[in-house]
Structures are given as C-alpha cells and as structure tokens.
XYZ file of C-alpha atoms in Angstrom:
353
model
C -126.776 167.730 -87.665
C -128.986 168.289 -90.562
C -127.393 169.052 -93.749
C -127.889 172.428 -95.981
C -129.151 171.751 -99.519
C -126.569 172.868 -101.915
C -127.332 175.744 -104.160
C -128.510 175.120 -106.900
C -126.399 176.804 -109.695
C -129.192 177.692 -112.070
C -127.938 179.153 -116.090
C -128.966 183.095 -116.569
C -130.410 183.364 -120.134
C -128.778 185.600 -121.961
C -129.168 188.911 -122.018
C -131.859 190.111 -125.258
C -131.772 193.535 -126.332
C -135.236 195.080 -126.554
C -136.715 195.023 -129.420
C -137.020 198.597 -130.334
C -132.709 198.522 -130.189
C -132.814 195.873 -132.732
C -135.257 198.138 -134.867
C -133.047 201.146 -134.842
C -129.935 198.898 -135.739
C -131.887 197.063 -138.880
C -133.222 200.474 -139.944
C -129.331 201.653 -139.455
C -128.140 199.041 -141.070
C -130.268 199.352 -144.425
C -129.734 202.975 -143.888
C -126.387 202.763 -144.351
C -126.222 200.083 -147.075
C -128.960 202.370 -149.252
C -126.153 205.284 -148.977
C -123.078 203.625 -150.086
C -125.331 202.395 -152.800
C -125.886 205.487 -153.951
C -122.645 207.294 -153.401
C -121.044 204.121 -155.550
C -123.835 204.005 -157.938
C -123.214 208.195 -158.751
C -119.468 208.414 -158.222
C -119.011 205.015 -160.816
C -121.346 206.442 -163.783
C -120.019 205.131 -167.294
C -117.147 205.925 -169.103
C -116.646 208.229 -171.940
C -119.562 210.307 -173.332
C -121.550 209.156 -171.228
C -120.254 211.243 -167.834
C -122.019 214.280 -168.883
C -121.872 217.262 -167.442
C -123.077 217.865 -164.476
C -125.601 221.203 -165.791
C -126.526 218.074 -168.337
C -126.155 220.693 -170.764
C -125.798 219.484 -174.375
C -122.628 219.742 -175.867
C -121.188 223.611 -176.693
C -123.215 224.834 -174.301
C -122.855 225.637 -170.597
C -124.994 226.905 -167.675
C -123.201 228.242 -164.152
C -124.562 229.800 -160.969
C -128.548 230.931 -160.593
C -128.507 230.265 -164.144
C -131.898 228.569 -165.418
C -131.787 227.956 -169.165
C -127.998 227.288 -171.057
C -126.079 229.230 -173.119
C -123.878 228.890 -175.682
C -120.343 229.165 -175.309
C -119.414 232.484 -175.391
C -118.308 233.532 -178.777
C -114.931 236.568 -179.307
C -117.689 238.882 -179.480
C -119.575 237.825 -176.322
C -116.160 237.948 -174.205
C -115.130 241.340 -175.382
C -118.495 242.464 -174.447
C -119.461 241.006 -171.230
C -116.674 239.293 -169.567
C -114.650 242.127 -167.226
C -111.321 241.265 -166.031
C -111.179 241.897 -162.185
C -107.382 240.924 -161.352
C -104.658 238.443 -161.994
C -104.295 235.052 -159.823
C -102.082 233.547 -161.287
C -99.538 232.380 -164.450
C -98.125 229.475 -165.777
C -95.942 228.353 -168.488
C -98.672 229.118 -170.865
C -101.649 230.949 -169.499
C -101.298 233.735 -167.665
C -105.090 233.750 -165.704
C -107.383 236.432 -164.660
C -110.492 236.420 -161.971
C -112.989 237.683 -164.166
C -116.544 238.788 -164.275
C -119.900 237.871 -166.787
C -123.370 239.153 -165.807
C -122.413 238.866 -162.379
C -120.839 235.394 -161.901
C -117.331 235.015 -161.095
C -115.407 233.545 -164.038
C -111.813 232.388 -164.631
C -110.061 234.374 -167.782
C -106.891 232.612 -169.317
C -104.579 233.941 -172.054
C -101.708 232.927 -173.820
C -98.654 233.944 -172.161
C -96.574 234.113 -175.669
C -96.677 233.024 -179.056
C -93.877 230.376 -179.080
C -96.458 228.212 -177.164
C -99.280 228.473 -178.920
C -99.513 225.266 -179.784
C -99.985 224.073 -176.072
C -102.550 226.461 -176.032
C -104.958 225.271 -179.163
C -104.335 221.480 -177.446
C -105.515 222.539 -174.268
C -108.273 223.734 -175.760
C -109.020 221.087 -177.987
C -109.137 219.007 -174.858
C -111.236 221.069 -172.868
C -114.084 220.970 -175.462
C -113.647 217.382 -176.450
C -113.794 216.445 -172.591
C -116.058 218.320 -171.175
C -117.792 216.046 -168.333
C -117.523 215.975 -164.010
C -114.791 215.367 -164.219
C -113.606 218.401 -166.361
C -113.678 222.201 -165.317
C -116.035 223.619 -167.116
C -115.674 226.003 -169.999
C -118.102 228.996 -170.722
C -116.425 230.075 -174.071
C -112.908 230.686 -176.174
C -111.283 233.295 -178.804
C -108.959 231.779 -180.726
C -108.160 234.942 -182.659
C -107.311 235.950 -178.970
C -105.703 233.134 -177.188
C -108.248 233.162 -174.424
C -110.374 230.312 -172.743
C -113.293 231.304 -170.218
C -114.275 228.673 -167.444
C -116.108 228.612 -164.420
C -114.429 229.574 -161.035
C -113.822 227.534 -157.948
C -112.968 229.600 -154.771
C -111.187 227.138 -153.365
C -108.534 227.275 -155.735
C -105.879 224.105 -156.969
C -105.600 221.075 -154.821
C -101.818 222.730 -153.689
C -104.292 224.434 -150.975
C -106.337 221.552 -149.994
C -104.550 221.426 -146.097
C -104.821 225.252 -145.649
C -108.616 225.342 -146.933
C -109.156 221.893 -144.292
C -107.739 224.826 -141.483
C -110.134 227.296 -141.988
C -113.036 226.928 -139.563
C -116.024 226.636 -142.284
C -114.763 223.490 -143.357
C -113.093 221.955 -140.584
C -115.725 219.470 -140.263
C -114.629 218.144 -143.932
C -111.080 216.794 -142.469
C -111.909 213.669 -141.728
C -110.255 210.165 -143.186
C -114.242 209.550 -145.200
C -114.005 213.161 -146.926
C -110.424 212.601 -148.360
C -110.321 209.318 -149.242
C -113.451 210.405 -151.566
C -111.163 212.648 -152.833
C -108.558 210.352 -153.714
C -111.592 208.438 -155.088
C -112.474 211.844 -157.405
C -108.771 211.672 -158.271
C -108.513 208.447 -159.660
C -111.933 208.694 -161.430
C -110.236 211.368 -163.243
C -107.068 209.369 -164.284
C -109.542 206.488 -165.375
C -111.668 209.081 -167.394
C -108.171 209.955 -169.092
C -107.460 206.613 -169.762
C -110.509 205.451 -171.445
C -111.687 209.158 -172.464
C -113.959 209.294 -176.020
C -110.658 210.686 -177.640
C -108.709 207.871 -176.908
C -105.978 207.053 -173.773
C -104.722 210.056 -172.593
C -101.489 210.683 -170.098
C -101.688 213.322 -168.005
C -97.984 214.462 -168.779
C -97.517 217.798 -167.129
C -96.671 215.780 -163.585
C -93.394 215.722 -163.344
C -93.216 216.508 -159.251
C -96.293 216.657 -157.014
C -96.459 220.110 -156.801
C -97.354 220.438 -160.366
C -99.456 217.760 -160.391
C -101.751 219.065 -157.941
C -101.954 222.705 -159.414
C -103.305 221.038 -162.830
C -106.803 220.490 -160.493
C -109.465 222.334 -158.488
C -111.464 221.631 -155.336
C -114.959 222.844 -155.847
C -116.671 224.149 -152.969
C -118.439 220.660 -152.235
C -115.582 219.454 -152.152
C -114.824 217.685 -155.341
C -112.259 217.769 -157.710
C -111.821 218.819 -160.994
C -109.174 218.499 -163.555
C -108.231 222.169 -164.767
C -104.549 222.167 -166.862
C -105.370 219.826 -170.203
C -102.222 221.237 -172.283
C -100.150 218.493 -171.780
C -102.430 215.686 -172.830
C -100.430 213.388 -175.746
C -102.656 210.263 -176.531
C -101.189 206.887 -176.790
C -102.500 204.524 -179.313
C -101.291 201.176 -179.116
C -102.955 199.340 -182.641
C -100.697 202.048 -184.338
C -97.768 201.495 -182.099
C -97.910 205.253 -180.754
C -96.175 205.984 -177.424
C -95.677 209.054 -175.679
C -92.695 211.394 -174.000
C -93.723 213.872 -172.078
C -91.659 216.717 -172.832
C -88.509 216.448 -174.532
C -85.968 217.347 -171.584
C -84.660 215.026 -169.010
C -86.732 213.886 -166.219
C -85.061 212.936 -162.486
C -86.682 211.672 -159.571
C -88.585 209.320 -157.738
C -92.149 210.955 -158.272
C -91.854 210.293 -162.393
C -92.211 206.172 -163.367
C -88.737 204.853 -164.147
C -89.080 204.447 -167.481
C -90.035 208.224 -167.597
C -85.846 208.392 -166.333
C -83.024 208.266 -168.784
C -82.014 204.670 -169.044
C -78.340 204.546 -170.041
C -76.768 206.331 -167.286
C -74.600 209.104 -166.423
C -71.783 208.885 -168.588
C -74.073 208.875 -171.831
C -75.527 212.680 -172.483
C -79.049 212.592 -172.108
C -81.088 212.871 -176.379
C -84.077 212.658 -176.516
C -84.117 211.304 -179.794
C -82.464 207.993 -178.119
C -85.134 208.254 -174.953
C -87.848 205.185 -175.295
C -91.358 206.072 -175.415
C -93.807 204.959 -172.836
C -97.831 204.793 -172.058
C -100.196 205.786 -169.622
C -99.061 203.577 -166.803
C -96.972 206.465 -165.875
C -99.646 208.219 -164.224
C -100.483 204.643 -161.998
C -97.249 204.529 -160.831
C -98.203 208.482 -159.506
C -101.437 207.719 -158.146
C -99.874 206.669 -154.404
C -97.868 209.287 -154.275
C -100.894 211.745 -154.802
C -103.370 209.606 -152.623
C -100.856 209.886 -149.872
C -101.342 213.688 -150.022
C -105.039 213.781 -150.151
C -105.620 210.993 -147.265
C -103.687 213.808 -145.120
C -102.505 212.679 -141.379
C -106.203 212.915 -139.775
C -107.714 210.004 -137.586
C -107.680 207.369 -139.497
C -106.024 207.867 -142.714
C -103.259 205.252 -141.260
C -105.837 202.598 -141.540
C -106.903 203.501 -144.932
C -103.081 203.278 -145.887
C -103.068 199.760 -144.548
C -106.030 198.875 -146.708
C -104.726 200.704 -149.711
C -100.489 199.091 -149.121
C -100.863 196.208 -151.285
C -102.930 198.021 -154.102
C -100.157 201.088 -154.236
C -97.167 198.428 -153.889
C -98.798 196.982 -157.111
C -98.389 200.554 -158.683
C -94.959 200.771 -157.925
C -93.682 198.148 -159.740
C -91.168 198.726 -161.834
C -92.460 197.171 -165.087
C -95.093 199.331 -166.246
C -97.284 195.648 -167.602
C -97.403 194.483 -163.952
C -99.289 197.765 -162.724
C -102.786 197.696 -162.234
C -105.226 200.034 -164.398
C -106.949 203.003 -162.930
C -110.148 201.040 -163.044
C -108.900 198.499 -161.091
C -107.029 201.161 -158.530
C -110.580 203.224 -158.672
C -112.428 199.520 -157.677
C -110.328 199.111 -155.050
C -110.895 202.611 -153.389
C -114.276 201.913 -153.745
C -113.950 198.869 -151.944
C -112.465 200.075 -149.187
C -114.642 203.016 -148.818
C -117.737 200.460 -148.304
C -115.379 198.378 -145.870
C -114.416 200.854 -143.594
C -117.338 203.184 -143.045
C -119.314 199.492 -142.027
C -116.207 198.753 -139.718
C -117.121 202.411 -138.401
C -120.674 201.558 -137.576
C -119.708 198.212 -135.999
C -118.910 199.142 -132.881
C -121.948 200.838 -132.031
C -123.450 197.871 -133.243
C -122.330 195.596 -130.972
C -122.926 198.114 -127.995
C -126.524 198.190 -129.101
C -126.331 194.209 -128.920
C-alpha cells in the first residue's frame, strides 16, 4: 500500500499592512505630536511679565470684542459717560456687581458694597492692574473717587456653573475627560502665576470652602479660565520673614490646609493674635480638592485620577515643606495630558497594524 506524503506544514508570513495604512498612521502620529507641542508650548509661556495679555495690549490699556485699535482704561469721566448699567448679577462681601454696557459691548460694573471695606476694595484693585495677564480677567477702567472697577464680561459666568453650562446642548461636546483636565491645567497655571507673580508670592486667601473658591473665577466662552476676585491677595515674603493669615477669624474644615486650623484645641479660645502664620502652600494642599471638581465624573476622568493619585497625595501632606510647588503640580498635569491623549490614539494604532 503506497504511503501518502505528509503535509508539509509550511510558516505564513506575517501579515504587512499596506503601505498607504502605515502612511496615514506616521502622518497621525506626527500630527498628533506637532499638537501637543503646541498646546504645551502656548499653555506653559513664561512667568511673570512676561504672560501678557492676551489683546497684547501694552500696559493701562485694554481692547475687547470687534475692537481694532486699544484704549485706555477708562478714566471716572469715561465711565460716567459711556458705561450704562443694565441690571444686577450679583454681590459679594465687597462688590456688589452690575451687567453693564460701553459702546455696545457687554461689560461687568463692580462697586463697593460699603465703606468699612474699602480697603479690600483699593487691594483688589491694586492687584488687578499689577496682574493683568491670561490668566487675569481683564479690566477696562476704575474710579476710585467712586469705588468702581470695569472688566470685561464672560457669559458663562464663575466656575460654580461649570456642570450646568457642560448640560446645555451647545457645549455638550466640551464634557469630555481632555476638555477638563485642561481646565484643571488653566487652574493650576493660575495658582503658579500667583506664586511667582511680578509682585511677589501671592496666596489666594479668600478659599476657605470650595464654593468660594470657585466663584473667585470665570469660564470664558472657549472655555478657559480666568481668575476674577483678587481682594484677598496678602503676599508672603520669606527674606523678610513675612507670613500670612488669611482673615483673622477661625477657620474649620478639611478643605483649608491644617495649619490654616487652630492648633491648640478646643479647650483654648480661639486669638488670633496667638494663631501661627503660614505661606502659600495652603493653596497646594487645595489644588486636589478643586481638580476633583473640574475632572467631573465623565468617561475617563477615573483614569486621569489614577494618574494624578500620587501627585495630589503629595499635596496633602500635612507638613506644608513636603508639598510639591504649583510648578511642579502644573508639570505633572502636563505630563499626563501628553500621556493619555497618545494612550487614546493607541488603540487605533494597533488596529491599523
């Protein structure tokens, strides 16, 4: 009986992709590495002076809207004249603040609420002009004689609104893990501006619960953010041993640092004369608490938690020396940003291979 020859088992070369796949992936590719270049390149700029406005408009002067050529801050005379008051939206501890109007542009009108804070008032002014940069809202003009600040008005209101504004239809598409972790990115750019601002190191005292803290800034309508509220803004400067307190009542909670917390118990009354100064590292040990907000609970936003746990563990610590500085907190967020939106392009990738 003659035998069958065995089969011969004979090795399949792999697969290739055609080459016009493997184009579209190293144009992708390069694509995407040119963009987060960019975005990082913009979004890190310099520090102090040299985060200029975004109108590049020299200093005391502004330009908003259709607006072509820039004016001067608007002078007692200039608001009196021009700028009509439309209605009230809202009032603080200080300011009470009025939608306004000047040569048909939407503007924000604030004015002192009463006298016995008046000081508040010429501070958060002082800041506003000394910090005027993107990261800043900017300001059109003030009367001091008056008590009133013009700036330019956002729509979309404080960051208090940012999950109701992600609702509405028109900017549904912007609730996505990307869009608000570039938010918390904006948010920490702003603490690092404060920290290493041309004035000095700032703290960012009126952020006592989150609440407040997220009233003192804006979300522009490209969905940035802006800090608004300046008038609690002591500076700390260390060479001439100056600490700050902000405020001069007792602070509870978990949201404020613990050495922001009275540190000799119950059964000593709380004096603030006795109360130890502290620094700026009271706003890191914030920053998680505020990210946490902004990241939202969207697709994704647990996995940029994840990436983000051992950076935010490092800001809760309870020594305020062992916390990292915004710049390092900012560098991280960056970091991740870049990791994650080429983890989100992988999979396609390998599809394509």
């Amino acid at each position: 009986m003659e035998k069958k020859p065995h089969a011969v088992k004979r090795d399949l070369p792999p697969r290739e992709a055609p080459w016009p796949l493997l184009v579209l992936l190293l144009v992708s590719v390069l694509l995407l590495n040119a963009l987060l270049y960019l975005y990082l390149s913009s979004s890190r700029g310099s520090q102090g002076r040299g985060e200029a406005e975004p109108s590049l408009c020299p200093f005391g002067y502004f330009k908003i809207g259709p607006m072509k050529n820039c004016s001067p801050w608007l002078s007692c005379e200039a608001i009196n004249r021009e700028v009509r008051k439309l209605k009230c939206v809202g009032e603080g501890a200080v300011k009470k603040v009025f939608l306004s109007e000047w040569k048909e542009n939407k503007v924000v009108l604030a004015q002192l609420t009463t006298a016995e804070l008046k000081e508040d008032f010429f501070h958060g002014l002082k800041m506003l002009k000394a910090l005027q940069s993107k990261h800043v809202v900017r300001l059109l003009g003030y009367c001091e004689k008056q008590f009133t600040i013009l700036t330019e008005y956002h729509p979309l209101g404080s960051l208090r609104g940012l999950n109701e504004t992600l609702h509405i239809p028109k900017y549904k598409g912007m609730n996505t893990w990307h869009r608000r972790l570039m938010l918390a990115i904006d948010y920490v750019s702003i603490i690092r501006y404060l920290h290493s601002s041309p004035l000095g190191t700032l703290v960012m005292c009126d952020s006592n619960d989150l609440d407040k803290v997220l009233s003192q800034y804006l979300l522009t309508s490209d969905f940035h953010i802006l800090v608004n509220d300046l008038d609690a803004l002591p500076l700390v400067n260390r060479s001439a041993g100056r600490l700050v307190k902000c405020g001069h009542r007792e602070l509870w909670g978990e949201f404020v640092a613990p050495e922001q917390r009275w540190p000799y118990g119950e059964d000593v009354p709380f004096d603030d004369e006795l109360m130890p100064p502290y620094d700026e590292k009271t706003d890191i040990w914030k920053i998680p608490d505020v990210s946490n907000f902004l990241l939202g609970h969207v697709e994704g936003s647990d996995i940029v938690r994840l990436h983000l746990f051992d950076i935010h563990a490092a800001c809760k610590k309870k020594d305020p020396a062992g916390r990292p500085s915004a710049q390092e907190i900012l560098d991280t967020y960056r970091k991740v940003l870049t990791l994650l939106i080429r983890e989100a392009a992988m999979p396609g990738t390998r599809e394509m291979l």
